[in-house]
Amino acid sequence: MGDEDPDLDRARTGDREAFGRLVRRHQRRVYAAALHILGNHSDADDATQETFVRAFRDLQTFDGRADFFTWVYRITVNT
């Protein structure tokens, strides 16, 4: 459960710097998905930010059965 990603493990314990590294690693893909869904840059920026706020808040619910990006992508779609 996240053993292959030390940043994910650290973020799950509340390490904000580790979560920041996860954000930087996945931000472009999340933004691209949001832009594809929403069709404009401003809304995609807002959705990307909201996605990562929700991901940080709910990180303890991530059970590791899927890739972290898959989980964040689902949050993006729902956002």
PDB file as gemmi writes it, atoms N, CA and C in Angstrom:
CRYST1    1.000    1.000    1.000  90.00  90.00  90.00 P 1                      
ATOM      1  N   MET A   1       0.837  -1.174   0.000  1.00  0.00           N  
ATOM      2  CA  MET A   1       0.000   0.000   0.000  1.00  0.00           C  
ATOM      3  C   MET A   1       0.881   1.235   0.000  1.00  0.00           C  
ATOM      4  N   GLY A   2       1.284   1.689  -1.207  1.00  0.00           N  
ATOM      5  CA  GLY A   2       2.111   2.858  -1.314  1.00  0.00           C  
ATOM      6  C   GLY A   2       3.569   2.603  -1.035  1.00  0.00           C  
ATOM      7  N   ASP A   3       3.970   1.326  -0.792  1.00  0.00           N  
ATOM      8  CA  ASP A   3       5.343   1.020  -0.431  1.00  0.00           C  
ATOM      9  C   ASP A   3       6.337   1.446  -1.491  1.00  0.00           C  
ATOM     10  N   GLU A   4       5.911   1.483  -2.742  1.00  0.00           N  
ATOM     11  CA  GLU A   4       6.819   1.842  -3.817  1.00  0.00           C  
ATOM     12  C   GLU A   4       7.012   3.347  -3.954  1.00  0.00           C  
ATOM     13  N   ASP A   5       6.294   4.149  -3.212  1.00  0.00           N  
ATOM     14  CA  ASP A   5       6.389   5.597  -3.327  1.00  0.00           C  
ATOM     15  C   ASP A   5       6.566   6.220  -1.947  1.00  0.00           C  
ATOM     16  N   PRO A   6       7.813   6.536  -1.592  1.00  0.00           N  
ATOM     17  CA  PRO A   6       8.042   7.116  -0.256  1.00  0.00           C  
ATOM     18  C   PRO A   6       7.321   8.448  -0.056  1.00  0.00           C  
ATOM     19  N   ASP A   7       7.166   9.248  -1.127  1.00  0.00           N  
ATOM     20  CA  ASP A   7       6.430  10.505  -0.974  1.00  0.00           C  
ATOM     21  C   ASP A   7       4.980  10.243  -0.588  1.00  0.00           C  
ATOM     22  N   LEU A   8       4.381   9.248  -1.180  1.00  0.00           N  
ATOM     23  CA  LEU A   8       2.998   8.915  -0.847  1.00  0.00           C  
ATOM     24  C   LEU A   8       2.907   8.459   0.605  1.00  0.00           C  
ATOM     25  N   ASP A   9       3.821   7.600   1.014  1.00  0.00           N  
ATOM     26  CA  ASP A   9       3.820   7.139   2.402  1.00  0.00           C  
ATOM     27  C   ASP A   9       3.978   8.304   3.367  1.00  0.00           C  
ATOM     28  N   ARG A  10       4.895   9.201   3.062  1.00  0.00           N  
ATOM     29  CA  ARG A  10       5.126  10.359   3.936  1.00  0.00           C  
ATOM     30  C   ARG A  10       3.924  11.304   3.935  1.00  0.00           C  
ATOM     31  N   ALA A  11       3.347  11.523   2.756  1.00  0.00           N  
ATOM     32  CA  ALA A  11       2.181  12.408   2.664  1.00  0.00           C  
ATOM     33  C   ALA A  11       1.029  11.863   3.494  1.00  0.00           C  
ATOM     34  N   ARG A  12       0.881  10.560   3.515  1.00  0.00           N  
ATOM     35  CA  ARG A  12      -0.215   9.954   4.280  1.00  0.00           C  
ATOM     36  C   ARG A  12      -0.047  10.162   5.777  1.00  0.00           C  
ATOM     37  N   THR A  13       1.173  10.454   6.219  1.00  0.00           N  
ATOM     38  CA  THR A  13       1.397  10.744   7.638  1.00  0.00           C  
ATOM     39  C   THR A  13       1.327  12.240   7.918  1.00  0.00           C  
ATOM     40  N   GLY A  14       0.950  13.041   6.904  1.00  0.00           N  
ATOM     41  CA  GLY A  14       0.781  14.474   7.095  1.00  0.00           C  
ATOM     42  C   GLY A  14       1.944  15.327   6.616  1.00  0.00           C  
ATOM     43  N   ASP A  15       2.926  14.734   5.956  1.00  0.00           N  
ATOM     44  CA  ASP A  15       4.085  15.483   5.467  1.00  0.00           C  
ATOM     45  C   ASP A  15       3.675  16.320   4.253  1.00  0.00           C  
ATOM     46  N   ARG A  16       3.550  17.620   4.447  1.00  0.00           N  
ATOM     47  CA  ARG A  16       3.088  18.519   3.386  1.00  0.00           C  
ATOM     48  C   ARG A  16       4.108  18.651   2.262  1.00  0.00           C  
ATOM     49  N   GLU A  17       5.386  18.591   2.589  1.00  0.00           N  
ATOM     50  CA  GLU A  17       6.409  18.674   1.545  1.00  0.00           C  
ATOM     51  C   GLU A  17       6.324  17.466   0.615  1.00  0.00           C  
ATOM     52  N   ALA A  18       6.125  16.292   1.182  1.00  0.00           N  
ATOM     53  CA  ALA A  18       5.975  15.083   0.369  1.00  0.00           C  
ATOM     54  C   ALA A  18       4.727  15.196  -0.504  1.00  0.00           C  
ATOM     55  N   PHE A  19       3.639  15.720   0.059  1.00  0.00           N  
ATOM     56  CA  PHE A  19       2.431  15.898  -0.738  1.00  0.00           C  
ATOM     57  C   PHE A  19       2.684  16.899  -1.854  1.00  0.00           C  
ATOM     58  N   GLY A  20       3.444  17.948  -1.574  1.00  0.00           N  
ATOM     59  CA  GLY A  20       3.804  18.922  -2.605  1.00  0.00           C  
ATOM     60  C   GLY A  20       4.549  18.273  -3.761  1.00  0.00           C  
ATOM     61  N   ARG A  21       5.426  17.329  -3.448  1.00  0.00           N  
ATOM     62  CA  ARG A  21       6.126  16.610  -4.517  1.00  0.00           C  
ATOM     63  C   ARG A  21       5.155  15.765  -5.333  1.00  0.00           C  
ATOM     64  N   LEU A  22       4.171  15.162  -4.677  1.00  0.00           N  
ATOM     65  CA  LEU A  22       3.141  14.405  -5.409  1.00  0.00           C  
ATOM     66  C   LEU A  22       2.347  15.334  -6.325  1.00  0.00           C  
ATOM     67  N   VAL A  23       2.008  16.499  -5.814  1.00  0.00           N  
ATOM     68  CA  VAL A  23       1.270  17.475  -6.630  1.00  0.00           C  
ATOM     69  C   VAL A  23       2.090  17.835  -7.860  1.00  0.00           C  
ATOM     70  N   ARG A  24       3.361  18.197  -7.652  1.00  0.00           N  
ATOM     71  CA  ARG A  24       4.202  18.581  -8.795  1.00  0.00           C  
ATOM     72  C   ARG A  24       4.343  17.438  -9.802  1.00  0.00           C  
ATOM     73  N   ARG A  25       4.396  16.223  -9.318  1.00  0.00           N  
ATOM     74  CA  ARG A  25       4.540  15.064 -10.201  1.00  0.00           C  
ATOM     75  C   ARG A  25       3.295  14.836 -11.054  1.00  0.00           C  
ATOM     76  N   HIS A  26       2.112  15.130 -10.519  1.00  0.00           N  
ATOM     77  CA  HIS A  26       0.857  14.778 -11.200  1.00  0.00           C  
ATOM     78  C   HIS A  26       0.068  15.981 -11.702  1.00  0.00           C  
ATOM     79  N   GLN A  27       0.523  17.179 -11.400  1.00  0.00           N  
ATOM     80  CA  GLN A  27      -0.241  18.384 -11.699  1.00  0.00           C  
ATOM     81  C   GLN A  27      -0.562  18.552 -13.179  1.00  0.00           C  
ATOM     82  N   ARG A  28       0.397  18.325 -14.045  1.00  0.00           N  
ATOM     83  CA  ARG A  28       0.141  18.525 -15.486  1.00  0.00           C  
ATOM     84  C   ARG A  28      -0.927  17.574 -16.012  1.00  0.00           C  
ATOM     85  N   ARG A  29      -0.874  16.321 -15.582  1.00  0.00           N  
ATOM     86  CA  ARG A  29      -1.871  15.354 -16.061  1.00  0.00           C  
ATOM     87  C   ARG A  29      -3.257  15.674 -15.519  1.00  0.00           C  
ATOM     88  N   VAL A  30      -3.326  16.094 -14.259  1.00  0.00           N  
ATOM     89  CA  VAL A  30      -4.615  16.473 -13.678  1.00  0.00           C  
ATOM     90  C   VAL A  30      -5.175  17.690 -14.412  1.00  0.00           C  
ATOM     91  N   TYR A  31      -4.311  18.687 -14.653  1.00  0.00           N  
ATOM     92  CA  TYR A  31      -4.743  19.880 -15.378  1.00  0.00           C  
ATOM     93  C   TYR A  31      -5.236  19.519 -16.781  1.00  0.00           C  
ATOM     94  N   ALA A  32      -4.494  18.654 -17.475  1.00  0.00           N  
ATOM     95  CA  ALA A  32      -4.890  18.254 -18.833  1.00  0.00           C  
ATOM     96  C   ALA A  32      -6.248  17.564 -18.818  1.00  0.00           C  
ATOM     97  N   ALA A  33      -6.476  16.710 -17.835  1.00  0.00           N  
ATOM     98  CA  ALA A  33      -7.771  16.033 -17.731  1.00  0.00           C  
ATOM     99  C   ALA A  33      -8.881  17.043 -17.462  1.00  0.00           C  
ATOM    100  N   ALA A  34      -8.624  17.970 -16.540  1.00  0.00           N  
ATOM    101  CA  ALA A  34      -9.630  18.990 -16.217  1.00  0.00           C  
ATOM    102  C   ALA A  34      -9.915  19.876 -17.429  1.00  0.00           C  
ATOM    103  N   LEU A  35      -8.873  20.242 -18.157  1.00  0.00           N  
ATOM    104  CA  LEU A  35      -9.060  21.074 -19.347  1.00  0.00           C  
ATOM    105  C   LEU A  35      -9.877  20.331 -20.399  1.00  0.00           C  
ATOM    106  N   HIS A  36      -9.605  19.053 -20.566  1.00  0.00           N  
ATOM    107  CA  HIS A  36     -10.358  18.249 -21.533  1.00  0.00           C  
ATOM    108  C   HIS A  36     -11.848  18.203 -21.156  1.00  0.00           C  
ATOM    109  N   ILE A  37     -12.113  18.049 -19.880  1.00  0.00           N  
ATOM    110  CA  ILE A  37     -13.498  17.950 -19.407  1.00  0.00           C  
ATOM    111  C   ILE A  37     -14.204  19.306 -19.450  1.00  0.00           C  
ATOM    112  N   LEU A  38     -13.517  20.347 -19.002  1.00  0.00           N  
ATOM    113  CA  LEU A  38     -14.165  21.649 -18.810  1.00  0.00           C  
ATOM    114  C   LEU A  38     -14.058  22.593 -19.997  1.00  0.00           C  
ATOM    115  N   GLY A  39     -12.989  22.445 -20.774  1.00  0.00           N  
ATOM    116  CA  GLY A  39     -12.872  23.223 -21.995  1.00  0.00           C  
ATOM    117  C   GLY A  39     -12.331  24.632 -21.865  1.00  0.00           C  
ATOM    118  N   ASN A  40     -12.000  25.067 -20.641  1.00  0.00           N  
ATOM    119  CA  ASN A  40     -11.357  26.380 -20.547  1.00  0.00           C  
ATOM    120  C   ASN A  40     -10.317  26.390 -19.437  1.00  0.00           C  
ATOM    121  N   HIS A  41      -9.298  27.229 -19.641  1.00  0.00           N  
ATOM    122  CA  HIS A  41      -8.127  27.213 -18.766  1.00  0.00           C  
ATOM    123  C   HIS A  41      -8.439  27.658 -17.340  1.00  0.00           C  
ATOM    124  N   SER A  42      -9.252  28.666 -17.185  1.00  0.00           N  
ATOM    125  CA  SER A  42      -9.560  29.173 -15.847  1.00  0.00           C  
ATOM    126  C   SER A  42     -10.270  28.115 -15.004  1.00  0.00           C  
ATOM    127  N   ASP A  43     -11.282  27.483 -15.590  1.00  0.00           N  
ATOM    128  CA  ASP A  43     -11.999  26.431 -14.864  1.00  0.00           C  
ATOM    129  C   ASP A  43     -11.084  25.239 -14.594  1.00  0.00           C  
ATOM    130  N   ALA A  44     -10.203  24.915 -15.536  1.00  0.00           N  
ATOM    131  CA  ALA A  44      -9.275  23.802 -15.340  1.00  0.00           C  
ATOM    132  C   ALA A  44      -8.292  24.112 -14.210  1.00  0.00           C  
ATOM    133  N   ASP A  45      -7.827  25.362 -14.138  1.00  0.00           N  
ATOM    134  CA  ASP A  45      -6.958  25.764 -13.020  1.00  0.00           C  
ATOM    135  C   ASP A  45      -7.674  25.574 -11.689  1.00  0.00           C  
ATOM    136  N   ASP A  46      -8.916  26.060 -11.619  1.00  0.00           N  
ATOM    137  CA  ASP A  46      -9.700  25.936 -10.383  1.00  0.00           C  
ATOM    138  C   ASP A  46      -9.932  24.478 -10.015  1.00  0.00           C  
ATOM    139  N   ALA A  47     -10.284  23.667 -10.998  1.00  0.00           N  
ATOM    140  CA  ALA A  47     -10.551  22.256 -10.747  1.00  0.00           C  
ATOM    141  C   ALA A  47      -9.286  21.525 -10.303  1.00  0.00           C  
ATOM    142  N   THR A  48      -8.152  21.880 -10.884  1.00  0.00           N  
ATOM    143  CA  THR A  48      -6.883  21.258 -10.500  1.00  0.00           C  
ATOM    144  C   THR A  48      -6.569  21.571  -9.039  1.00  0.00           C  
ATOM    145  N   GLN A  49      -6.721  22.829  -8.670  1.00  0.00           N  
ATOM    146  CA  GLN A  49      -6.469  23.211  -7.283  1.00  0.00           C  
ATOM    147  C   GLN A  49      -7.429  22.483  -6.345  1.00  0.00           C  
ATOM    148  N   GLU A  50      -8.696  22.470  -6.677  1.00  0.00           N  
ATOM    149  CA  GLU A  50      -9.696  21.801  -5.833  1.00  0.00           C  
ATOM    150  C   GLU A  50      -9.423  20.298  -5.744  1.00  0.00           C  
ATOM    151  N   THR A  51      -8.987  19.701  -6.842  1.00  0.00           N  
ATOM    152  CA  THR A  51      -8.651  18.274  -6.831  1.00  0.00           C  
ATOM    153  C   THR A  51      -7.602  17.973  -5.777  1.00  0.00           C  
ATOM    154  N   PHE A  52      -6.532  18.766  -5.756  1.00  0.00           N  
ATOM    155  CA  PHE A  52      -5.462  18.486  -4.809  1.00  0.00           C  
ATOM    156  C   PHE A  52      -5.824  18.853  -3.379  1.00  0.00           C  
ATOM    157  N   VAL A  53      -6.684  19.831  -3.189  1.00  0.00           N  
ATOM    158  CA  VAL A  53      -7.190  20.123  -1.844  1.00  0.00           C  
ATOM    159  C   VAL A  53      -7.975  18.916  -1.335  1.00  0.00           C  
ATOM    160  N   ARG A  54      -8.852  18.396  -2.178  1.00  0.00           N  
ATOM    161  CA  ARG A  54      -9.650  17.215  -1.792  1.00  0.00           C  
ATOM    162  C   ARG A  54      -8.760  15.994  -1.577  1.00  0.00           C  
ATOM    163  N   ALA A  55      -7.774  15.825  -2.445  1.00  0.00           N  
ATOM    164  CA  ALA A  55      -6.865  14.678  -2.298  1.00  0.00           C  
ATOM    165  C   ALA A  55      -6.120  14.748  -0.973  1.00  0.00           C  
ATOM    166  N   PHE A  56      -5.632  15.922  -0.612  1.00  0.00           N  
ATOM    167  CA  PHE A  56      -4.920  16.059   0.660  1.00  0.00           C  
ATOM    168  C   PHE A  56      -5.850  15.759   1.826  1.00  0.00           C  
ATOM    169  N   ARG A  57      -7.048  16.315   1.761  1.00  0.00           N  
ATOM    170  CA  ARG A  57      -8.022  16.118   2.836  1.00  0.00           C  
ATOM    171  C   ARG A  57      -8.399  14.642   3.000  1.00  0.00           C  
ATOM    172  N   ASP A  58      -8.501  13.928   1.871  1.00  0.00           N  
ATOM    173  CA  ASP A  58      -8.992  12.549   1.895  1.00  0.00           C  
ATOM    174  C   ASP A  58      -7.904  11.502   1.697  1.00  0.00           C  
ATOM    175  N   LEU A  59      -6.648  11.896   1.842  1.00  0.00           N  
ATOM    176  CA  LEU A  59      -5.546  10.985   1.541  1.00  0.00           C  
ATOM    177  C   LEU A  59      -5.612   9.689   2.338  1.00  0.00           C  
ATOM    178  N   GLN A  60      -6.152   9.750   3.538  1.00  0.00           N  
ATOM    179  CA  GLN A  60      -6.243   8.530   4.353  1.00  0.00           C  
ATOM    180  C   GLN A  60      -7.215   7.509   3.766  1.00  0.00           C  
ATOM    181  N   THR A  61      -8.092   7.946   2.863  1.00  0.00           N  
ATOM    182  CA  THR A  61      -9.026   6.996   2.246  1.00  0.00           C  
ATOM    183  C   THR A  61      -8.400   6.281   1.061  1.00  0.00           C  
ATOM    184  N   PHE A  62      -7.234   6.752   0.599  1.00  0.00           N  
ATOM    185  CA  PHE A  62      -6.552   6.082  -0.519  1.00  0.00           C  
ATOM    186  C   PHE A  62      -5.986   4.774  -0.004  1.00  0.00           C  
ATOM    187  N   ASP A  63      -6.474   3.661  -0.553  1.00  0.00           N  
ATOM    188  CA  ASP A  63      -6.080   2.352  -0.025  1.00  0.00           C  
ATOM    189  C   ASP A  63      -4.951   1.682  -0.802  1.00  0.00           C  
ATOM    190  N   GLY A  64      -4.487   2.304  -1.869  1.00  0.00           N  
ATOM    191  CA  GLY A  64      -3.340   1.766  -2.590  1.00  0.00           C  
ATOM    192  C   GLY A  64      -3.651   0.656  -3.575  1.00  0.00           C  
ATOM    193  N   ARG A  65      -4.913   0.292  -3.722  1.00  0.00           N  
ATOM    194  CA  ARG A  65      -5.247  -0.764  -4.689  1.00  0.00           C  
ATOM    195  C   ARG A  65      -5.073  -0.280  -6.117  1.00  0.00           C  
ATOM    196  N   ALA A  66      -5.240   1.012  -6.334  1.00  0.00           N  
ATOM    197  CA  ALA A  66      -5.035   1.617  -7.655  1.00  0.00           C  
ATOM    198  C   ALA A  66      -3.804   2.511  -7.577  1.00  0.00           C  
ATOM    199  N   ASP A  67      -3.318   2.906  -8.727  1.00  0.00           N  
ATOM    200  CA  ASP A  67      -2.235   3.876  -8.798  1.00  0.00           C  
ATOM    201  C   ASP A  67      -2.733   5.203  -8.220  1.00  0.00           C  
ATOM    202  N   PHE A  68      -1.841   5.959  -7.588  1.00  0.00           N  
ATOM    203  CA  PHE A  68      -2.221   7.248  -7.017  1.00  0.00           C  
ATOM    204  C   PHE A  68      -2.847   8.150  -8.069  1.00  0.00           C  
ATOM    205  N   PHE A  69      -2.272   8.193  -9.278  1.00  0.00           N  
ATOM    206  CA  PHE A  69      -2.850   9.054 -10.311  1.00  0.00           C  
ATOM    207  C   PHE A  69      -4.277   8.638 -10.657  1.00  0.00           C  
ATOM    208  N   THR A  70      -4.541   7.355 -10.694  1.00  0.00           N  
ATOM    209  CA  THR A  70      -5.894   6.880 -10.994  1.00  0.00           C  
ATOM    210  C   THR A  70      -6.879   7.417  -9.961  1.00  0.00           C  
ATOM    211  N   TRP A  71      -6.474   7.383  -8.712  1.00  0.00           N  
ATOM    212  CA  TRP A  71      -7.318   7.899  -7.635  1.00  0.00           C  
ATOM    213  C   TRP A  71      -7.529   9.404  -7.790  1.00  0.00           C  
ATOM    214  N   VAL A  72      -6.453  10.138  -8.074  1.00  0.00           N  
ATOM    215  CA  VAL A  72      -6.544  11.592  -8.241  1.00  0.00           C  
ATOM    216  C   VAL A  72      -7.355  11.934  -9.504  1.00  0.00           C  
ATOM    217  N   TYR A  73      -7.207  11.139 -10.540  1.00  0.00           N  
ATOM    218  CA  TYR A  73      -7.995  11.365 -11.755  1.00  0.00           C  
ATOM    219  C   TYR A  73      -9.487  11.276 -11.449  1.00  0.00           C  
ATOM    220  N   ARG A  74      -9.873  10.296 -10.647  1.00  0.00           N  
ATOM    221  CA  ARG A  74     -11.293  10.134 -10.291  1.00  0.00           C  
ATOM    222  C   ARG A  74     -11.775  11.359  -9.510  1.00  0.00           C  
ATOM    223  N   ILE A  75     -10.936  11.883  -8.633  1.00  0.00           N  
ATOM    224  CA  ILE A  75     -11.295  13.104  -7.909  1.00  0.00           C  
ATOM    225  C   ILE A  75     -11.466  14.250  -8.901  1.00  0.00           C  
ATOM    226  N   THR A  76     -10.587  14.327  -9.889  1.00  0.00           N  
ATOM    227  CA  THR A  76     -10.664  15.375 -10.920  1.00  0.00           C  
ATOM    228  C   THR A  76     -11.990  15.299 -11.653  1.00  0.00           C  
ATOM    229  N   VAL A  77     -12.363  14.126 -12.089  1.00  0.00           N  
ATOM    230  CA  VAL A  77     -13.620  13.941 -12.821  1.00  0.00           C  
ATOM    231  C   VAL A  77     -14.803  14.343 -11.945  1.00  0.00           C  
ATOM    232  N   ASN A  78     -14.768  13.965 -10.688  1.00  0.00           N  
ATOM    233  CA  ASN A  78     -15.863  14.302  -9.789  1.00  0.00           C  
ATOM    234  C   ASN A  78     -15.902  15.795  -9.462  1.00  0.00           C  
ATOM    235  N   THR A  79     -14.758  16.426  -9.486  1.00  0.00           N  
ATOM    236  CA  THR A  79     -14.686  17.855  -9.186  1.00  0.00           C  
ATOM    237  C   THR A  79     -15.271  18.651 -10.331  1.00  0.00           C  
TER     238      THR A  79                                                      
END                                                                             
